[in-house]
PDB file of C-alpha atoms in Angstrom:
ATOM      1  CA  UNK A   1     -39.589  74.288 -62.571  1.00  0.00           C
ATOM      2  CA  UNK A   2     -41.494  71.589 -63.874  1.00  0.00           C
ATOM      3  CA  UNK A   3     -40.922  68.706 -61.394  1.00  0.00           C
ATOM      4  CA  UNK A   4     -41.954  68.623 -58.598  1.00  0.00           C
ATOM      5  CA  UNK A   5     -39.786  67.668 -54.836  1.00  0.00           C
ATOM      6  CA  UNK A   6     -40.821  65.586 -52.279  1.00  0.00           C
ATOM      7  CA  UNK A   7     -39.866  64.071 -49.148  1.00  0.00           C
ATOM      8  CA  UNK A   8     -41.203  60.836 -47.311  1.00  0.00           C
ATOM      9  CA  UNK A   9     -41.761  61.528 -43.479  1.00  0.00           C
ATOM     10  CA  UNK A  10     -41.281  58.059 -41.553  1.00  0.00           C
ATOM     11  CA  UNK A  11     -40.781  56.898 -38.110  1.00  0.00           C
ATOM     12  CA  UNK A  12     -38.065  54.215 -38.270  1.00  0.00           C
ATOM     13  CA  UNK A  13     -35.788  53.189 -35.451  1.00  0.00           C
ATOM     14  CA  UNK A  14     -32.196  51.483 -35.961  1.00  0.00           C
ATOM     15  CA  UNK A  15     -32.476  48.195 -34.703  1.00  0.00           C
ATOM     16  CA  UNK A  16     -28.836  48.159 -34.526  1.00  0.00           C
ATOM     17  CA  UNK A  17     -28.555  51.408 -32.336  1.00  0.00           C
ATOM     18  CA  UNK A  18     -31.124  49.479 -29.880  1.00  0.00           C
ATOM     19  CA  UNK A  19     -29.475  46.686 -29.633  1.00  0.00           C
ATOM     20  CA  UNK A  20     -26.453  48.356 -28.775  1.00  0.00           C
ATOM     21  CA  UNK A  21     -27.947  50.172 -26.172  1.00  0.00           C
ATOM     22  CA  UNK A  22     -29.311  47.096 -24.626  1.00  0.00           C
ATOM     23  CA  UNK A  23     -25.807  45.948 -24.493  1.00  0.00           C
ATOM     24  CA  UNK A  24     -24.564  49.137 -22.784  1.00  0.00           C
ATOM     25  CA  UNK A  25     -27.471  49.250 -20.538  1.00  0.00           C
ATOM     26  CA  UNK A  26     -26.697  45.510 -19.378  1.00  0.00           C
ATOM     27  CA  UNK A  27     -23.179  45.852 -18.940  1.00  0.00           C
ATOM     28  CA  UNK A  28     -23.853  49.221 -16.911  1.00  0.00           C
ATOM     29  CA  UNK A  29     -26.005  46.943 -15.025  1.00  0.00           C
ATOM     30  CA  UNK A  30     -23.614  44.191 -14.460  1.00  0.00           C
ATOM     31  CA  UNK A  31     -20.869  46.887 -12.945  1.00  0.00           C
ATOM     32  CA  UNK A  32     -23.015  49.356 -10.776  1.00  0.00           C
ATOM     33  CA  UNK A  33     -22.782  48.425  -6.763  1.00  0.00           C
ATOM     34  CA  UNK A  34     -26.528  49.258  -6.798  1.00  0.00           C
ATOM     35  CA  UNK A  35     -27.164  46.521  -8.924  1.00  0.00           C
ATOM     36  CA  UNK A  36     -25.055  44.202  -7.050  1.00  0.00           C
ATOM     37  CA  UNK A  37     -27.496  41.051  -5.472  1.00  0.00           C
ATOM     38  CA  UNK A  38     -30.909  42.304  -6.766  1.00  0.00           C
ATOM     39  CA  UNK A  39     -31.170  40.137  -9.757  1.00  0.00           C
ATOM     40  CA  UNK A  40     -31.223  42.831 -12.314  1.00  0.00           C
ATOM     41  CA  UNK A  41     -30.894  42.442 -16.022  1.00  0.00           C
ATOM     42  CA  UNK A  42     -31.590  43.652 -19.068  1.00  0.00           C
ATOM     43  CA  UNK A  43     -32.202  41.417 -22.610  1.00  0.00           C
ATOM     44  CA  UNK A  44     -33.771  40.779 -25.747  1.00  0.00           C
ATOM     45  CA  UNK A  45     -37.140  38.788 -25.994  1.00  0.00           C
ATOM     46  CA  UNK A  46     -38.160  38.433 -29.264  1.00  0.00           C
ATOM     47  CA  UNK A  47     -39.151  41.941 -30.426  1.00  0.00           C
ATOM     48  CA  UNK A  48     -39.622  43.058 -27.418  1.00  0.00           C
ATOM     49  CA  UNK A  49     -37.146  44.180 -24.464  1.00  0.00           C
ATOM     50  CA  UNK A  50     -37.124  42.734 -20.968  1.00  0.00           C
ATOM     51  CA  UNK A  51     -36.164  43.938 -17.914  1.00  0.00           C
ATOM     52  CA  UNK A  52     -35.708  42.279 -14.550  1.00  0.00           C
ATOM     53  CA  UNK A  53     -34.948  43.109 -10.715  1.00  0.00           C
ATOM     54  CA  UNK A  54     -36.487  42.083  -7.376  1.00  0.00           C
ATOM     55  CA  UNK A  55     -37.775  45.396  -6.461  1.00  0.00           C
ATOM     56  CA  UNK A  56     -39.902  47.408  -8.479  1.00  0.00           C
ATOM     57  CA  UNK A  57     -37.851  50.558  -7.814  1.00  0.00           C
ATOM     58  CA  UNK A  58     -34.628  48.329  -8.995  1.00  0.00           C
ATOM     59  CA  UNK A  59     -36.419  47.186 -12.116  1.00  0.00           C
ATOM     60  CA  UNK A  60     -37.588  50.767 -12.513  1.00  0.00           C
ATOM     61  CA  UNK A  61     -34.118  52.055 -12.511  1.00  0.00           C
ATOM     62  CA  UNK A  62     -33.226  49.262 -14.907  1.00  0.00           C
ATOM     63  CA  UNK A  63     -35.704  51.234 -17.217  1.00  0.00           C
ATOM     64  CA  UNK A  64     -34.358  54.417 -16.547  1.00  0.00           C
ATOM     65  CA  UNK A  65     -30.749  53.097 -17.344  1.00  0.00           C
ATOM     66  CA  UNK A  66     -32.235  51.956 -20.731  1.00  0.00           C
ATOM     67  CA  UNK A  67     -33.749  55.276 -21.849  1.00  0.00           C
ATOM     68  CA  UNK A  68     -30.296  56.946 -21.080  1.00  0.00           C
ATOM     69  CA  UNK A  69     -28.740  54.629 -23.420  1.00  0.00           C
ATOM     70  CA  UNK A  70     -31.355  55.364 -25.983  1.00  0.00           C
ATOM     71  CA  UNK A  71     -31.377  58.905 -25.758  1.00  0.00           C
ATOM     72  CA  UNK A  72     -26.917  59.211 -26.147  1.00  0.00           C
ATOM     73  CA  UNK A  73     -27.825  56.806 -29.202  1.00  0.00           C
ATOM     74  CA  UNK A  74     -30.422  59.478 -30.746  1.00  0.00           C
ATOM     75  CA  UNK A  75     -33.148  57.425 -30.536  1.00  0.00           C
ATOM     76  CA  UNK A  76     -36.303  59.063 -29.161  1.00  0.00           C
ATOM     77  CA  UNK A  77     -38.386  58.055 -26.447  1.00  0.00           C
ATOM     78  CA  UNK A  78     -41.352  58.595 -27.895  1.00  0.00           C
ATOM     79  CA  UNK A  79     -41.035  55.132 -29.514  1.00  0.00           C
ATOM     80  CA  UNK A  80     -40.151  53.198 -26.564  1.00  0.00           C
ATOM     81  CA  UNK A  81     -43.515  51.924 -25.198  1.00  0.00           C
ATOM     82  CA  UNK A  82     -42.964  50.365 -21.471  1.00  0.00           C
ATOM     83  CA  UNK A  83     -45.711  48.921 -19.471  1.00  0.00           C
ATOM     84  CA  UNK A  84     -45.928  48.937 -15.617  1.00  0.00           C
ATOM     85  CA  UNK A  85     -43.978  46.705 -13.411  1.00  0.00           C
ATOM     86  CA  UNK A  86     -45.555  42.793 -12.622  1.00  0.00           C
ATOM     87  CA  UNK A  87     -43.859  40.433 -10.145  1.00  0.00           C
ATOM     88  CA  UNK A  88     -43.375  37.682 -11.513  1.00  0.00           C
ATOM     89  CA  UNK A  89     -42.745  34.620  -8.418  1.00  0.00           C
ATOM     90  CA  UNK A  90     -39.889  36.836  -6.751  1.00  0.00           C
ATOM     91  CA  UNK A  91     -39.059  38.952  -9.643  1.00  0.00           C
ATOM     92  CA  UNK A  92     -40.074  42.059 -11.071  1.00  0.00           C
ATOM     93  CA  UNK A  93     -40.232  42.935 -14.975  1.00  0.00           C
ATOM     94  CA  UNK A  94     -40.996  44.916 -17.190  1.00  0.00           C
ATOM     95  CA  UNK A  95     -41.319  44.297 -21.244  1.00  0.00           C
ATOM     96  CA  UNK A  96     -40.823  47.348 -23.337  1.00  0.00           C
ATOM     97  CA  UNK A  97     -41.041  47.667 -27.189  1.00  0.00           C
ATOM     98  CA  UNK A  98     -39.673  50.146 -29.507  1.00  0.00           C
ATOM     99  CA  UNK A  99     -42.501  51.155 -31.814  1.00  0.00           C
ATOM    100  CA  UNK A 100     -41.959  51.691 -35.815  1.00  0.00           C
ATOM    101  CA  UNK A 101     -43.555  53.310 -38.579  1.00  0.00           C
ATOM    102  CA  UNK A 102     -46.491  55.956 -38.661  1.00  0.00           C
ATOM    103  CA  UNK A 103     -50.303  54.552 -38.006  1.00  0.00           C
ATOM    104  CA  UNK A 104     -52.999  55.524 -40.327  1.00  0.00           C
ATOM    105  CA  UNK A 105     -54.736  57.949 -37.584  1.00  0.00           C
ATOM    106  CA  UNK A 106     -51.258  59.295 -37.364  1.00  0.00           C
ATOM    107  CA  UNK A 107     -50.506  60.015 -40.788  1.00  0.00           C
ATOM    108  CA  UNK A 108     -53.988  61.539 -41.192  1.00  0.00           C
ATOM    109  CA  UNK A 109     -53.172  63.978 -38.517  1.00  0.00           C
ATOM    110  CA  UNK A 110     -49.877  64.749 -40.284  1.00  0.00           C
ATOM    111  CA  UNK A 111     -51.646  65.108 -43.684  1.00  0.00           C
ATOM    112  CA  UNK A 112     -54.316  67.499 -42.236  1.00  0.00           C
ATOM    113  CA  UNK A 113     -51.806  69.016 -40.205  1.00  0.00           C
ATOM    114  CA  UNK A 114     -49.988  70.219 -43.413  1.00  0.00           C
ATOM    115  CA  UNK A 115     -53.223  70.699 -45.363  1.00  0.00           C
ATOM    116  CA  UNK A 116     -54.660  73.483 -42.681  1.00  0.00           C
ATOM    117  CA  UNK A 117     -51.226  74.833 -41.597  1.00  0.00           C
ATOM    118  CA  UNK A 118     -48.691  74.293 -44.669  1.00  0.00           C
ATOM    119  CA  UNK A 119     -47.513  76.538 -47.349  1.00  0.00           C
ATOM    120  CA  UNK A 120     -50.532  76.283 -50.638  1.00  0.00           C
ATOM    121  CA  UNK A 121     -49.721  73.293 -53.705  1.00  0.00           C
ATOM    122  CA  UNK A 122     -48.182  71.029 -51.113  1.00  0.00           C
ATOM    123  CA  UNK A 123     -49.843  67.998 -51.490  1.00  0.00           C
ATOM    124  CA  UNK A 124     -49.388  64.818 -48.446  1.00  0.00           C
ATOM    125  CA  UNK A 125     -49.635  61.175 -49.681  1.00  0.00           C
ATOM    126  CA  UNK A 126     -49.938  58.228 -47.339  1.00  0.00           C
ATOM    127  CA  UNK A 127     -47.716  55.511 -48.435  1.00  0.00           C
ATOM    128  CA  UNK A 128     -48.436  52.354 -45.871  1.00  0.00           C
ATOM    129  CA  UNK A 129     -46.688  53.425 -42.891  1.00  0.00           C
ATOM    130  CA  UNK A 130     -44.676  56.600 -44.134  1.00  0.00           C
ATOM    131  CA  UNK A 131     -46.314  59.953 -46.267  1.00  0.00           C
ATOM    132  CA  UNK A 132     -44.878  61.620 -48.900  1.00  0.00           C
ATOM    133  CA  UNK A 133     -45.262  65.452 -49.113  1.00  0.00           C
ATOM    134  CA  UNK A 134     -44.490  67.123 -52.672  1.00  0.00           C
ATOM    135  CA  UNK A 135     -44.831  70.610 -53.994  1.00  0.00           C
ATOM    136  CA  UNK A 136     -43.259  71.703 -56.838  1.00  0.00           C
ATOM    137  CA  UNK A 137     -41.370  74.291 -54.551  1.00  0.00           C
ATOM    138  CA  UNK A 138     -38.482  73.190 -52.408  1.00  0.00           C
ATOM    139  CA  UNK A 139     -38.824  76.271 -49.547  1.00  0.00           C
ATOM    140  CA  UNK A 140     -42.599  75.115 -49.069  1.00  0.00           C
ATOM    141  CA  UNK A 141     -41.258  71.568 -48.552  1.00  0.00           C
ATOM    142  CA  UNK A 142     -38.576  72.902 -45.936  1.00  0.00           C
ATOM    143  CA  UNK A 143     -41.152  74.963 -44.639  1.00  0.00           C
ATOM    144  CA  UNK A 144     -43.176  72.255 -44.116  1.00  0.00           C
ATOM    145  CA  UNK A 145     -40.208  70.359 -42.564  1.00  0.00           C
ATOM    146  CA  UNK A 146     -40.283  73.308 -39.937  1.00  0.00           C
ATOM    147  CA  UNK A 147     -43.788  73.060 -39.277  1.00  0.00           C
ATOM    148  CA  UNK A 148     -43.679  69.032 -38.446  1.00  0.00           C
ATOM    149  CA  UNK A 149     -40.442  70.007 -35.954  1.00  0.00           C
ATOM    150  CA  UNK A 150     -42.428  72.679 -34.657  1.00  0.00           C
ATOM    151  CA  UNK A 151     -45.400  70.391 -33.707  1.00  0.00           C
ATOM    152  CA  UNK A 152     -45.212  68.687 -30.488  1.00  0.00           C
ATOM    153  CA  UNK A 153     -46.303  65.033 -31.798  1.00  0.00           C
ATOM    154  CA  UNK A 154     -46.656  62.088 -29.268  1.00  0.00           C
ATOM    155  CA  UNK A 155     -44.425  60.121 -32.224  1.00  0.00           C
ATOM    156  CA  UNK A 156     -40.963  60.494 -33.405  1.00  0.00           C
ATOM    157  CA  UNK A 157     -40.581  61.459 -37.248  1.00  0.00           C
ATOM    158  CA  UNK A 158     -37.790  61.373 -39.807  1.00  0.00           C
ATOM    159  CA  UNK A 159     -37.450  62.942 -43.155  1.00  0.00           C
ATOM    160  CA  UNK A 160     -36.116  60.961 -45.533  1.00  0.00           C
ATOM    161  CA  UNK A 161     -35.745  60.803 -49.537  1.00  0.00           C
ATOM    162  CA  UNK A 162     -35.092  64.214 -49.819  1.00  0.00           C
ATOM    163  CA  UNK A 163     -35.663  65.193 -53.879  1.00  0.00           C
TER     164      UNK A 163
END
Protein backbone atom coordinates (compact mmCIF):
# COMPACT_ATOMS: atom_id res chain seq x y z
CA UNK A 1 0.00 0.00 0.00
CA UNK A 2 1.63 2.91 -1.22
CA UNK A 3 -0.88 5.76 -0.62
CA UNK A 4 -1.66 6.82 2.05
CA UNK A 5 -5.72 7.57 3.70
CA UNK A 6 -6.82 10.36 5.40
CA UNK A 7 -9.69 11.97 6.88
CA UNK A 8 -10.41 15.77 7.70
CA UNK A 9 -11.97 16.16 11.29
CA UNK A 10 -14.23 19.46 11.26
CA UNK A 11 -16.84 21.00 13.33
CA UNK A 12 -19.51 22.27 10.92
CA UNK A 13 -23.15 22.84 11.73
CA UNK A 14 -26.09 22.82 9.01
CA UNK A 15 -27.33 26.12 8.87
CA UNK A 16 -30.33 24.73 7.33
CA UNK A 17 -31.05 22.16 10.21
CA UNK A 18 -30.84 25.42 12.60
CA UNK A 19 -32.92 27.30 10.96
CA UNK A 20 -35.42 24.77 10.91
CA UNK A 21 -35.29 24.28 14.38
CA UNK A 22 -35.79 27.89 15.05
CA UNK A 23 -38.90 27.53 13.10
CA UNK A 24 -40.13 24.54 15.14
CA UNK A 25 -39.06 26.06 18.31
CA UNK A 26 -41.19 29.33 17.43
CA UNK A 27 -44.15 27.70 16.30
CA UNK A 28 -43.99 25.38 19.54
CA UNK A 29 -43.87 28.66 21.15
CA UNK A 30 -46.71 30.27 19.43
CA UNK A 31 -49.13 27.07 20.44
CA UNK A 32 -48.09 26.17 24.11
CA UNK A 33 -50.75 27.73 26.85
CA UNK A 34 -47.57 28.48 28.86
CA UNK A 35 -46.49 30.75 26.39
CA UNK A 36 -49.75 32.35 26.02
CA UNK A 37 -49.43 36.47 27.17
CA UNK A 38 -45.70 36.46 28.19
CA UNK A 39 -44.30 37.89 25.07
CA UNK A 40 -42.20 34.98 24.10
CA UNK A 41 -40.45 34.44 20.84
CA UNK A 42 -37.90 33.02 19.19
CA UNK A 43 -35.93 34.53 15.77
CA UNK A 44 -33.06 35.09 13.73
CA UNK A 45 -30.70 38.17 14.30
CA UNK A 46 -28.12 38.23 12.02
CA UNK A 47 -25.88 35.26 12.91
CA UNK A 48 -26.95 35.07 15.96
CA UNK A 49 -30.33 33.68 17.63
CA UNK A 50 -32.65 35.67 19.85
CA UNK A 51 -34.86 34.84 22.32
CA UNK A 52 -37.50 36.82 24.15
CA UNK A 53 -40.08 36.56 27.19
CA UNK A 54 -40.98 38.77 30.17
CA UNK A 55 -39.73 36.52 32.78
CA UNK A 56 -36.44 35.17 32.92
CA UNK A 57 -37.72 31.67 33.74
CA UNK A 58 -40.12 32.12 30.45
CA UNK A 59 -37.20 33.22 28.33
CA UNK A 60 -35.23 30.41 29.95
CA UNK A 61 -37.69 27.87 28.86
CA UNK A 62 -37.68 29.52 25.45
CA UNK A 63 -33.96 28.28 25.51
CA UNK A 64 -34.68 25.03 26.66
CA UNK A 65 -37.39 24.60 23.86
CA UNK A 66 -34.56 25.52 21.39
CA UNK A 67 -31.97 22.94 22.48
CA UNK A 68 -34.76 20.22 22.16
CA UNK A 69 -35.20 21.18 18.68
CA UNK A 70 -31.52 21.06 18.11
CA UNK A 71 -30.82 17.95 19.68
CA UNK A 72 -34.06 15.80 17.45
CA UNK A 73 -32.17 17.69 14.49
CA UNK A 74 -28.63 16.03 15.48
CA UNK A 75 -27.05 19.01 16.10
CA UNK A 76 -24.95 19.09 19.28
CA UNK A 77 -25.06 21.39 22.01
CA UNK A 78 -21.77 21.80 22.42
CA UNK A 79 -21.90 24.43 19.63
CA UNK A 80 -24.70 26.41 20.83
CA UNK A 81 -23.10 29.17 22.97
CA UNK A 82 -26.00 31.11 25.09
CA UNK A 83 -25.28 33.91 27.38
CA UNK A 84 -27.28 34.77 30.57
CA UNK A 85 -30.58 36.43 30.57
CA UNK A 86 -30.67 40.71 30.40
CA UNK A 87 -33.95 42.64 30.69
CA UNK A 88 -34.19 44.63 28.30
CA UNK A 89 -37.13 47.74 29.30
CA UNK A 90 -39.84 44.95 30.18
CA UNK A 91 -38.38 42.14 28.32
CA UNK A 92 -36.06 39.48 28.85
CA UNK A 93 -33.53 37.97 26.14
CA UNK A 94 -31.22 36.05 25.49
CA UNK A 95 -28.81 35.91 22.16
CA UNK A 96 -27.33 32.56 21.44
CA UNK A 97 -24.91 31.57 18.59
CA UNK A 98 -24.12 28.34 17.07
CA UNK A 99 -20.34 28.10 16.92
CA UNK A 100 -18.39 26.59 13.68
CA UNK A 101 -15.19 25.22 12.83
CA UNK A 102 -12.21 24.02 15.14
CA UNK A 103 -9.88 26.94 16.86
CA UNK A 104 -6.21 26.68 16.62
CA UNK A 105 -5.83 25.78 20.55
CA UNK A 106 -8.41 23.22 19.66
CA UNK A 107 -6.90 21.58 16.86
CA UNK A 108 -3.57 21.54 18.72
CA UNK A 109 -5.17 19.58 21.43
CA UNK A 110 -6.61 17.20 18.81
CA UNK A 111 -3.20 16.90 17.04
CA UNK A 112 -1.36 16.13 20.36
CA UNK A 113 -4.15 14.19 21.42
CA UNK A 114 -3.51 11.73 18.49
CA UNK A 115 0.27 12.20 18.60
CA UNK A 116 0.53 10.84 22.49
CA UNK A 117 -2.50 8.48 22.31
CA UNK A 118 -2.90 7.31 18.48
CA UNK A 119 -1.81 4.29 16.67
CA UNK A 120 2.39 5.06 15.32
CA UNK A 121 2.80 6.77 11.34
CA UNK A 122 -0.40 8.70 11.82
CA UNK A 123 0.44 12.00 11.10
CA UNK A 124 -2.37 15.28 12.09
CA UNK A 125 -2.31 18.38 9.80
CA UNK A 126 -4.06 21.61 10.66
CA UNK A 127 -5.82 22.91 7.71
CA UNK A 128 -7.42 26.55 8.86
CA UNK A 129 -10.24 25.50 10.86
CA UNK A 130 -10.41 21.60 10.18
CA UNK A 131 -7.15 18.83 10.53
CA UNK A 132 -6.42 16.23 8.42
CA UNK A 133 -5.12 12.92 9.92
CA UNK A 134 -3.34 10.39 7.37
CA UNK A 135 -1.53 7.14 7.82
CA UNK A 136 -0.92 4.95 5.26
CA UNK A 137 -3.12 2.35 7.23
CA UNK A 138 -6.87 2.61 7.19
CA UNK A 139 -7.51 0.58 10.83
CA UNK A 140 -5.05 3.23 12.49
CA UNK A 141 -7.22 5.96 10.91
CA UNK A 142 -10.52 4.23 12.29
CA UNK A 143 -8.74 3.69 15.31
CA UNK A 144 -8.05 7.03 15.60
CA UNK A 145 -11.71 7.84 14.75
CA UNK A 146 -12.46 5.78 18.03
CA UNK A 147 -10.11 7.54 20.06
CA UNK A 148 -11.59 11.26 19.11
CA UNK A 149 -15.34 9.60 20.00
CA UNK A 150 -13.89 8.28 22.99
CA UNK A 151 -12.59 11.71 24.22
CA UNK A 152 -14.95 13.81 26.04
CA UNK A 153 -14.17 17.25 24.07
CA UNK A 154 -15.99 20.53 25.11
CA UNK A 155 -16.54 20.79 20.96
CA UNK A 156 -18.53 18.82 18.58
CA UNK A 157 -16.45 17.02 15.70
CA UNK A 158 -17.23 15.45 12.35
CA UNK A 159 -15.25 13.23 10.13
CA UNK A 160 -15.42 13.98 6.84
CA UNK A 161 -13.49 13.15 3.41
CA UNK A 162 -13.07 9.79 4.21
CA UNK A 163 -10.10 8.31 1.61
Amino acid sequence: MASESSFDIVNKVDRQEVDNAVNQAAKEISQRFDFKNVDAGIKWSGEAIDMQANTEERVSAVLDVFKDKLVKRQISLKGLDAEEPKLSGKIYKISATIDAGITQENAKKLSKLIRDEGPKGVKAQIQGEELRVSSKSRDDLQSVQSLIKGQDLDFAVQFVNYR
